XYZ file of C-alpha atoms in Angstrom:
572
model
C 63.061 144.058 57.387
C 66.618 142.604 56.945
C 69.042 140.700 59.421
C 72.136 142.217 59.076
C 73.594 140.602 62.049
C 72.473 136.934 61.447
C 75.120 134.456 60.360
C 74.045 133.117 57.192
C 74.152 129.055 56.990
C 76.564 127.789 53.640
C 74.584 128.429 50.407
C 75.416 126.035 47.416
C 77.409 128.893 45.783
C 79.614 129.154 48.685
C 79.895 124.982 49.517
C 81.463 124.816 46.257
C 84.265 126.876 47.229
C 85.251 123.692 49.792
C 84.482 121.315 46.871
C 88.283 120.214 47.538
C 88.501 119.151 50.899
C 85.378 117.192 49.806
C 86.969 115.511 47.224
C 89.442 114.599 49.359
C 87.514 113.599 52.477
C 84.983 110.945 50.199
C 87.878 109.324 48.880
C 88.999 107.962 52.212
C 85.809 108.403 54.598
C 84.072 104.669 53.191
C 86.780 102.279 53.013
C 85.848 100.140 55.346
C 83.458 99.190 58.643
C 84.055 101.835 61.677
C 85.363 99.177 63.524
C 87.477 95.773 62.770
C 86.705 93.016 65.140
C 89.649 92.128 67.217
C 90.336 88.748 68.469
C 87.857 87.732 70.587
C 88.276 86.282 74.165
C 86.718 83.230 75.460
C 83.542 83.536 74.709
C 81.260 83.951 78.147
C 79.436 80.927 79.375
C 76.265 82.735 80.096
C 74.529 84.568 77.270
C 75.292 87.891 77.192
C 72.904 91.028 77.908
C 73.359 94.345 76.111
C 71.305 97.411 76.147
C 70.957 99.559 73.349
C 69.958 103.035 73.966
C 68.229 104.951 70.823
C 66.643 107.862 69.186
C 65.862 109.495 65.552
C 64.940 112.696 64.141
C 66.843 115.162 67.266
C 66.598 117.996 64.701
C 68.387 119.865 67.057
C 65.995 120.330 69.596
C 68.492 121.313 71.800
C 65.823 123.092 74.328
C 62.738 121.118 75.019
C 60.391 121.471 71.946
C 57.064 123.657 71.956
C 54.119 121.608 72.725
C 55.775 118.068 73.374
C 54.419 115.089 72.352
C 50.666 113.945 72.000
C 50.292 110.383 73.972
C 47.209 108.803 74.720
C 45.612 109.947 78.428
C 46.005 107.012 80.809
C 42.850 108.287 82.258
C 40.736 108.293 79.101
C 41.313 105.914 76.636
C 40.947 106.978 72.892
C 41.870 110.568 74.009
C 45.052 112.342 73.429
C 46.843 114.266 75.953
C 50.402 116.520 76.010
C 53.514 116.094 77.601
C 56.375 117.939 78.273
C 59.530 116.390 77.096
C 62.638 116.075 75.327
C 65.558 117.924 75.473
C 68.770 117.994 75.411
C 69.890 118.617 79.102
C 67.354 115.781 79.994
C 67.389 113.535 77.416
C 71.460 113.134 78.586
C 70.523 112.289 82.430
C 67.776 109.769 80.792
C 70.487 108.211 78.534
C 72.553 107.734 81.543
C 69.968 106.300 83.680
C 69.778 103.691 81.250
C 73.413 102.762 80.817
C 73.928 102.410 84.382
C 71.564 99.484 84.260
C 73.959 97.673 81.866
C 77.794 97.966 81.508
C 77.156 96.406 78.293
C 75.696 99.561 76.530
C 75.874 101.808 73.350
C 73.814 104.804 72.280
C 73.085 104.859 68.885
C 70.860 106.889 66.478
C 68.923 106.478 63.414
C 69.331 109.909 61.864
C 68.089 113.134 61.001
C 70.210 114.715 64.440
C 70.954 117.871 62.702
C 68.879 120.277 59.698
C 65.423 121.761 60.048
C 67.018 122.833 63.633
C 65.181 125.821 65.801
C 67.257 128.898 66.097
C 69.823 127.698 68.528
C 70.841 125.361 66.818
C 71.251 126.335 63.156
C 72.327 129.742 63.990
C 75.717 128.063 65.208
C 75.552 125.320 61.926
C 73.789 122.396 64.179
C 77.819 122.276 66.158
C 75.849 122.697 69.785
C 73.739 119.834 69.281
C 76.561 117.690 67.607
C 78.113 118.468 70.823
C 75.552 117.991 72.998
C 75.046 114.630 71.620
C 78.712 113.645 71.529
C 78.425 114.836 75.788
C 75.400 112.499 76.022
C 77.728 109.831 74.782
C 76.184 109.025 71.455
C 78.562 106.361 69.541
C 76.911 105.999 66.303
C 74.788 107.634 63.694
C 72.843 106.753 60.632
C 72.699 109.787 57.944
C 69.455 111.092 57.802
C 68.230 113.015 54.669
C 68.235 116.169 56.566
C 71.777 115.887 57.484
C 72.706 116.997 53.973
C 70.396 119.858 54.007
C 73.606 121.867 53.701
C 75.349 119.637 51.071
C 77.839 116.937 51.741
C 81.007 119.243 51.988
C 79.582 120.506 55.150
C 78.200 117.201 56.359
C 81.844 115.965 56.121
C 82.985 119.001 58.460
C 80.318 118.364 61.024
C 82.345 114.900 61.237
C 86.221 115.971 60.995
C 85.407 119.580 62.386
C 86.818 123.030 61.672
C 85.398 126.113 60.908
C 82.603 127.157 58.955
C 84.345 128.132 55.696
C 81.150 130.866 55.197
C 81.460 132.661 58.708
C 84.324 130.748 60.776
C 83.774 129.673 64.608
C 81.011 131.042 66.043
C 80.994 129.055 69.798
C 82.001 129.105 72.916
C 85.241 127.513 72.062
C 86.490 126.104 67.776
C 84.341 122.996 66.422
C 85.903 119.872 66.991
C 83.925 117.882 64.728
C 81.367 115.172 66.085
C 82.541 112.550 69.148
C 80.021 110.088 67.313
C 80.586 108.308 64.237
C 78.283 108.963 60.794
C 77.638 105.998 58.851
C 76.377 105.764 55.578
C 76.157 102.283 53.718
C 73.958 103.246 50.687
C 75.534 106.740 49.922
C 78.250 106.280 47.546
C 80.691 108.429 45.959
C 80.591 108.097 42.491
C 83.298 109.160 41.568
C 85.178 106.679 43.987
C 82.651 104.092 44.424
C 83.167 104.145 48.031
C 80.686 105.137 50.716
C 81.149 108.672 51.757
C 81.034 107.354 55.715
C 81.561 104.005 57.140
C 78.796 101.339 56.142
C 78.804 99.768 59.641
C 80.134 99.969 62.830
C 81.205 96.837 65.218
C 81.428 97.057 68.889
C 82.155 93.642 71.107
C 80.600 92.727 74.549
C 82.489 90.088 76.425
C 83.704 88.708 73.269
C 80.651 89.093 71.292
C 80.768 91.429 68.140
C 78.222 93.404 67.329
C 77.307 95.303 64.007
C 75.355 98.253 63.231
C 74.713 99.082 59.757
C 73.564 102.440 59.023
C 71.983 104.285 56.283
C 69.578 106.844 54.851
C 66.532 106.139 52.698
C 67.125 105.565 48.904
C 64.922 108.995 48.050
C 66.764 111.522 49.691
C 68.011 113.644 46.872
C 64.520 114.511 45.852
C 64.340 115.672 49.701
C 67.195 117.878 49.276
C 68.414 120.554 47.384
C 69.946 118.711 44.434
C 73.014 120.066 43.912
C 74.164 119.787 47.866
C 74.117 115.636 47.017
C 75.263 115.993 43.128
C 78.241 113.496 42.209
C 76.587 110.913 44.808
C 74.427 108.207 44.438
C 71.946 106.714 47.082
C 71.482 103.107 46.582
C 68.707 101.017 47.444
C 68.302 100.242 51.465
C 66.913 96.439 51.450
C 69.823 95.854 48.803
C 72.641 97.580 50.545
C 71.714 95.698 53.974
C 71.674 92.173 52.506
C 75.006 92.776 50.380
C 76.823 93.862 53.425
C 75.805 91.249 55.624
C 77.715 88.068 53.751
C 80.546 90.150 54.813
C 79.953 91.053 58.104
C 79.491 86.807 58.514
C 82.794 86.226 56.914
C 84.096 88.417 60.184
C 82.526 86.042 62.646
C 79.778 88.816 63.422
C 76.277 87.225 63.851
C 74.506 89.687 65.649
C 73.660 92.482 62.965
C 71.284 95.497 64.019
C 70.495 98.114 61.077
C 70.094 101.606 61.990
C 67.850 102.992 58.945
C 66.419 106.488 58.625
C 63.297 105.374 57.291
C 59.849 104.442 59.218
C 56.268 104.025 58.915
C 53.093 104.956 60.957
C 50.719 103.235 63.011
C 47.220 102.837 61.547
C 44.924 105.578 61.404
C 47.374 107.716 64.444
C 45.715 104.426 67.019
C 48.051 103.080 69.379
C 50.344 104.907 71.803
C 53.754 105.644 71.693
C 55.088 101.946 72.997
C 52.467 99.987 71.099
C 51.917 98.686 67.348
C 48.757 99.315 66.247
C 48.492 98.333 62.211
C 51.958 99.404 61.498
C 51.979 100.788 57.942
C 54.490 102.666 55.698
C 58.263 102.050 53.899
C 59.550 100.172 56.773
C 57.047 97.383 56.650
C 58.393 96.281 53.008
C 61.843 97.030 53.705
C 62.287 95.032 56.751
C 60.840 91.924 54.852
C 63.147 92.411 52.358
C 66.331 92.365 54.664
C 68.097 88.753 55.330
C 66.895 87.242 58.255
C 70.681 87.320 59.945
C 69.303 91.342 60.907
C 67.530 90.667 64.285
C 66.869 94.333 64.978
C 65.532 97.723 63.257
C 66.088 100.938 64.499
C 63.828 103.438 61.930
C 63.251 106.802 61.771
C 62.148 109.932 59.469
C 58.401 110.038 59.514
C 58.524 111.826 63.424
C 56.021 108.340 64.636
C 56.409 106.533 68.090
C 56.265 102.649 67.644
C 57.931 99.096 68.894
C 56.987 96.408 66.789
C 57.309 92.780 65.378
C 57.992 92.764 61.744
C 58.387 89.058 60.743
C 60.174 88.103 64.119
C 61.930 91.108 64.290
C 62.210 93.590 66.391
C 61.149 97.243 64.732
C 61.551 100.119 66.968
C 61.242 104.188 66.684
C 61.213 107.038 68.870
C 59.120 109.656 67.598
C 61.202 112.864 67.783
C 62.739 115.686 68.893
C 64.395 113.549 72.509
C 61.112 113.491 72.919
C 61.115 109.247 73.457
C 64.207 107.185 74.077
C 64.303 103.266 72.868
C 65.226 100.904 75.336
C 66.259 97.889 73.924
C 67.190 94.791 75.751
C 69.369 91.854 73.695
C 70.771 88.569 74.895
C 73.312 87.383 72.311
C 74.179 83.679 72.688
C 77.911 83.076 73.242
C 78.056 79.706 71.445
C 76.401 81.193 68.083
C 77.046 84.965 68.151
C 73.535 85.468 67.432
C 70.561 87.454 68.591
C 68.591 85.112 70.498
C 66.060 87.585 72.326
C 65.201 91.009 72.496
C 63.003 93.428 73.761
C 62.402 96.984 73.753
C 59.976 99.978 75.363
C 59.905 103.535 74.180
C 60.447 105.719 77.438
C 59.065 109.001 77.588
C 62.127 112.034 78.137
C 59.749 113.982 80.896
C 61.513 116.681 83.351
C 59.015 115.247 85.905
C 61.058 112.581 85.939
C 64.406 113.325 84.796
C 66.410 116.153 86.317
C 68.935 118.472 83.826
C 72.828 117.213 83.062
C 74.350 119.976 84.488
C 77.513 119.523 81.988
C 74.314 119.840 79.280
C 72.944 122.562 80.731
C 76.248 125.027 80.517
C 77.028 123.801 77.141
C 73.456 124.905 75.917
C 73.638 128.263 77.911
C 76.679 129.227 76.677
C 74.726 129.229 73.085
C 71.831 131.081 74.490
C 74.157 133.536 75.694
C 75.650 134.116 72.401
C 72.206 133.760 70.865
C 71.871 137.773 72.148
C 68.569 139.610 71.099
C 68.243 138.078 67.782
C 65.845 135.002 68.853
C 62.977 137.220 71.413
C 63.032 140.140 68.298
C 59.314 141.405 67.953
C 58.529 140.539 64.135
C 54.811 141.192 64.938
C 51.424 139.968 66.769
C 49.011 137.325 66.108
C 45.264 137.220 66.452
C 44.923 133.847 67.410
C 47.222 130.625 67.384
C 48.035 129.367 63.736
C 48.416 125.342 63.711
C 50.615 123.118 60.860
C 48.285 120.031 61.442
C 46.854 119.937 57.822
C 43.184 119.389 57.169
C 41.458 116.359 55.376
C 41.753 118.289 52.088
C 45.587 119.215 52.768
C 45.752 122.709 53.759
C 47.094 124.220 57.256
C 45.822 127.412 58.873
C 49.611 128.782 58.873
C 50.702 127.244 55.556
C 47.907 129.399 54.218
C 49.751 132.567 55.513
C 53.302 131.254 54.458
C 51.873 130.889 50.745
C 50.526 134.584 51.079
C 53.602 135.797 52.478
C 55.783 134.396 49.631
C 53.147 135.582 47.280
C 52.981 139.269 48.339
C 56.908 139.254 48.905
C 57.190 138.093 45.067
C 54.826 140.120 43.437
C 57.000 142.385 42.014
C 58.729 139.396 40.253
C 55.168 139.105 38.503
C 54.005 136.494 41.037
C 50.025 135.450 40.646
C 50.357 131.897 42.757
C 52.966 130.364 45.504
C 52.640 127.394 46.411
C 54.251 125.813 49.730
C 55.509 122.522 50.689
C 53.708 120.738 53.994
C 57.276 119.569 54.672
C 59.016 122.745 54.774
C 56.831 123.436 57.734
C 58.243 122.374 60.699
C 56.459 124.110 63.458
C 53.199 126.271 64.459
C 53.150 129.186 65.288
C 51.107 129.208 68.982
C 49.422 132.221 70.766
C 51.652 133.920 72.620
C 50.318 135.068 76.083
C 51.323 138.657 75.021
C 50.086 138.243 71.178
C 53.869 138.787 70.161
C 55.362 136.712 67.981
C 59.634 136.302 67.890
C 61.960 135.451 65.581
C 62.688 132.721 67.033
C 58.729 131.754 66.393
C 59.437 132.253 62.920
C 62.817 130.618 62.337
C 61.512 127.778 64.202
C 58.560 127.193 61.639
C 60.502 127.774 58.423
C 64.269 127.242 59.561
C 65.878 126.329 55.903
C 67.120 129.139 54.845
C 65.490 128.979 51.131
C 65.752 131.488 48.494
C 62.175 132.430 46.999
C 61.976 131.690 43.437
C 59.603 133.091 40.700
C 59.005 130.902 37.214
C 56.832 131.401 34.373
C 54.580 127.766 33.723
C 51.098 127.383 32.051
C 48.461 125.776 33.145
C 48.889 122.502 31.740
C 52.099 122.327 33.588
C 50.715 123.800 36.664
C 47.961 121.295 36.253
C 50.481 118.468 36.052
C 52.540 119.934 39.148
C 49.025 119.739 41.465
C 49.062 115.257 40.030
C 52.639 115.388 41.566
C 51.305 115.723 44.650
C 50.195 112.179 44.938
C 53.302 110.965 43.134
C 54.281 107.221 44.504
C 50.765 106.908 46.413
C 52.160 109.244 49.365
C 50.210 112.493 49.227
C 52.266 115.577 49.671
C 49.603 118.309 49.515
C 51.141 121.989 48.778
C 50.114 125.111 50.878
C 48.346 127.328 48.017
C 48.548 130.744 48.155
C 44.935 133.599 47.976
C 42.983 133.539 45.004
C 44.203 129.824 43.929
C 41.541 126.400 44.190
C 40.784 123.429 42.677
C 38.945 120.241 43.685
C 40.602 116.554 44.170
C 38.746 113.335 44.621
C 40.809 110.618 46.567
C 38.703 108.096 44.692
C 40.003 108.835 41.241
C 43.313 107.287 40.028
C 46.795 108.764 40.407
C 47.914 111.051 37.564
C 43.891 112.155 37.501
C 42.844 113.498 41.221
C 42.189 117.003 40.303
C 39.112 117.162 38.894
C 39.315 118.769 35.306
C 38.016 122.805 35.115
C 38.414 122.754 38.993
C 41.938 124.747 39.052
C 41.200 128.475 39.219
C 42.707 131.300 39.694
C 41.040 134.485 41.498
C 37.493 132.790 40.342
C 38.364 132.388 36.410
C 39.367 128.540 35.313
C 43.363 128.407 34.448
C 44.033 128.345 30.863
C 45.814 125.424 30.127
C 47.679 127.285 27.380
C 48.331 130.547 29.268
C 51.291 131.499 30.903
C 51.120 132.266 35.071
C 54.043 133.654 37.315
C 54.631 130.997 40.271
C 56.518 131.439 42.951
C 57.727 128.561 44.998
C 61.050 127.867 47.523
C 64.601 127.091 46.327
C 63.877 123.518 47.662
C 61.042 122.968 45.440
C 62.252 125.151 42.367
C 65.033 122.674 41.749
C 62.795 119.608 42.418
C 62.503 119.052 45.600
C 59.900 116.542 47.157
C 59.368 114.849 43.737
C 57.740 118.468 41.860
C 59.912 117.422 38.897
C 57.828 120.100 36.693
C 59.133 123.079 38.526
C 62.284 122.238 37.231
C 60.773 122.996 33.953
C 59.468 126.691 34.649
C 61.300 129.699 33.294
C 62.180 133.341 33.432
C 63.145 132.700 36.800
C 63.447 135.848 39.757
C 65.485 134.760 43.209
C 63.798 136.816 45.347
C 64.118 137.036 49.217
C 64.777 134.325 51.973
C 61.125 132.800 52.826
C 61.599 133.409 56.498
C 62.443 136.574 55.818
C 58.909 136.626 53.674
C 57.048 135.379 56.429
C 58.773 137.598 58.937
C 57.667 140.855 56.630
C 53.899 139.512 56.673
C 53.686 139.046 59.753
C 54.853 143.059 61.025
C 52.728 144.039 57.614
C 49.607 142.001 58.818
C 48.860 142.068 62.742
C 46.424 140.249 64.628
C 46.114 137.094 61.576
C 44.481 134.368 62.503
C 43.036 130.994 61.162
C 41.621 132.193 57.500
C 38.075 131.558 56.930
C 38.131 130.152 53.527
C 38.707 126.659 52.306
C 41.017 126.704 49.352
C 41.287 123.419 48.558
C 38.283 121.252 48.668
C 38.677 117.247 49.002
C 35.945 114.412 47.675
C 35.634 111.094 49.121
């Protein structure tokens, strides 16, 4: 089943075409902070209060997201419970709430706004939500990793504006470009050796400055399609921070807050969404690492609710999706400049309690309206619900079915195996009261437009692709496709998990020596997610779009549910 009518988002082929205006945007976009400090008045006798308002990971959730967030039930301790929230139209009316308790305010974000969007938003290149957040009066932004899903030619237009070079204006009225500001203090041209957006941004309250230095974890082009971040370079976070704040001192600025698309979890999922229960992860050894001038953190990127003290400082993230807002309360000292207090809760974005921004609400209709038929398409009916949450051994009841889908669409590129990343699978796919599920189901579970891609490796290779998964400690357990096992023991070493003559294929042990047709996403094909040995495979097939895959499985196959059969089986 094809989609003649859907607007295709910019493929790497057709980014390159723009490679100019690139060029020429990087060589100016980093050359300085966003903001010089200007003289400053008398400084105010009394400290000085300032709220900062913040979220991370918006994803262009534009609508309020399927199943909200899971919080702990006030009535029953130790038990989880949903809530509606988030949402653009309310999330704006929250936002304001909270600036009206302050004059001294700013809105700032910690990345990952746009990419991995649901229908509405990627249809129309993420340019509603950049608007919608530029209406809720967002200021500042630090690059996330999924903000150069697209490449960083198209990144840079999000900014200035203009239309998409692939399929021109497709809104209400022509892109403007973003009312916030991207910043970007470890991603460096290299060509240049300038940052591709502003390192920092300064704002002053009653003759206070203010800094907010913003970046993107040091790993993101193993998250992304290479060749959308080739010709930059991401440097290291801890190092970037502590080299920029000498400077920010030498401008009389004191009170430094870092905005870092990076996070961490609490322990074991414990603790609710305005508590620190064990907090674990990147952040923990970052934020050690950072000079002790930063008083604040605002993280991101692993979709986890916390407010924490890391080493005196103030750590703070807001799950995702508008879902949470961070409140943060700072008294700067008007003798010293400096942070001398702050304090922070995660608020929950509920309609119960916030009522729609009706300038939101039009802008966000006006892309629903031009959204037509497309999203509430039929594609086909489901048996029963199919959930994302992976099981102790790795595998998900719908990443099951997206490996099969990718499989069957592939098999007359030779394919025997697919395998699936956990990442690239952003939503499940619930019961519908009706059993029909849309495209906008669909889009909203794989929404990254990527290419299916069909490779010849052997089995030793294959065998060394399934040790990836635990590359750096972090497990990243693939979706495997029918017919494919194997065993892994979280007690054994990295590099030697799998236990050996586990791997099989349709009940016969893979031949280390043989060769095997694999089919895997665009993403991964090029090395995506640290699978360095699919770069290796050959004879390669582009096949279909893998929504489209899982679109055509789902009309071929009605009524699928939950599978019945483990296909990966954990130890210890």
């Amino acid at each position: 089943m094809t989609r003649r009518n859907l607007p295709r988002l910019p493929s790497l082929v057709r980014a390159a075409a723009y490679a100019t205006a690139l060029a020429a945007a990087l060589a100016t976009a980093g050359l300085a902070g966003c903001s010089s400090v200007p003289p400053a008045p008398p400084a105010a006798a009394a400290p000085v209060e300032v709220k900062i308002i913040a979220i991370n990971d918006f994803h262009g959730n534009l609508l309020p997201p399927k199943g909200g967030i899971r919080i702990q039930d006030p009535a029953r301790p130790g038990h989880l419970v949903t809530a509606e929230a988030g949402g653009a139209a309310i999330l704006a009316t929250a936002v304001a709430r909270l600036e009206a308790q302050n004059p001294n305010h700013i809105f700032v974000a910690a990345g990952d706004l746009i990419g991995a969007s649901p229908l509405l938003s990627a249809l129309f290149h993420d340019e509603p939500t950049v608007q919608a957040l530029g209406l809720a009066g967002l200021e500042v932004s630090a690059v996330g990793n999924h903000e150069f899903d697209k490449g960083a030619a198209e990144l840079l237009r999000i900014q200035n504006g203009g239309c998409s070079p692939i399929d021109g204006c497709k809104g209400p009225q022509p892109y403007t470009g973003a009312r916030y500001k991207y910043l970007a203090a470890s991603t460096v041209d290299e060509r240049t050796g300038r940052t591709i957006f502003p390192p920092y941004y300064v704002k002053t309250f009653q003759g206070i400055p203010m800094a907010f230095i913003g970046l993107t974890l040091k790993d993101t082009p193993e998250m992304v399609v290479p060749a959308g971040v080739a010709g930059l370079r991401f440097e290291d976070e801890a190092s970037t921070v502590n080299r920029l704040v000498p400077q920010l001192q030498a401008q009389g600025i004191q009170a430094i807050v870092v905005l870092i698309h990076q996070g961490g979890w609490q322990k074991d999922g414990a603790g609710d969404y305005d508590g620190c229960e064990g907090l674990d992860g990147p952040i923990v050894g970052l934020v050690k690492k950072f000079d002790p001038a930063v008083g604040i953190v605002i993280s991101g990127h692993t979709h986890r609710a916390y407010n924490c003290r890391i080493d005196g400082r103030l750590v703070t993230s807001a799950d995702k999706y508008g879902t949470l807002v961070t409140d943060i309360d700072v008294t700067l000292d008007p003798r010293t400049r400096r942070v001398i207090a702050s304090r922070a809760h995660n608020r929950l974005v509920s309609a119960a309690e916030y009522a729609p921004d009706p300038r939101e609400t039009a802008l966000i209709q006006a892309y629903v309206d031009r959204e037509g038929p497309l999203a509430t398409r039929v594609v086909g009916r489901l048996g029963a619900a199919l959930s994302r949450t992976p099981d102790a051994a790795g595998e998900s009841p719908l990443g099951q079915v997206i490996a099969d889908a990718q499989l069957e669409a592939t098999r007359g590129a030779g394919a025997q195996i697919a395998f699936m990343n956990e990442g690239g699978i952003r939503a499940a796919l619930p019961m519908p009261a009706d059993g029909l599920v849309r495209y906008e189901d669909v889009f909203t579970a794989q929404p990254f437009y990527n290419n299916l891609v069909t490779m010849s490796l052997t089995g030793a290779q294959i065998e060394r692709l399934l040790e990836q998964q635990w590359r750096g400690g972090e497990g990243r357990v693939m979706m495997v496709s029918r017919g494919f096992s194997y065993t892994w023991d979280a007690a054994r070493p990295h590099g030697a998990r799998v236990l050996p003559g586990s791997v099989r294929l349709d009940g016969r042990p893979l031949d280390p020596a043989a060769t095997y047709r694999v089919t895997v996403n665009s993403f991964m094909a090029s090395g995506g997610d640290s699978f360095s040995v699919l770069r290796q495979g050959g004879d390669r097939v582009t096949g279909m779009l893998d929504v489209d895959a899982l679109e055509q499985y789902l009309g071929r196959h009605p009524g699928l549910g939950p599978g019945s059969a483990a296909r990966i089986t954990r130890l210890n």
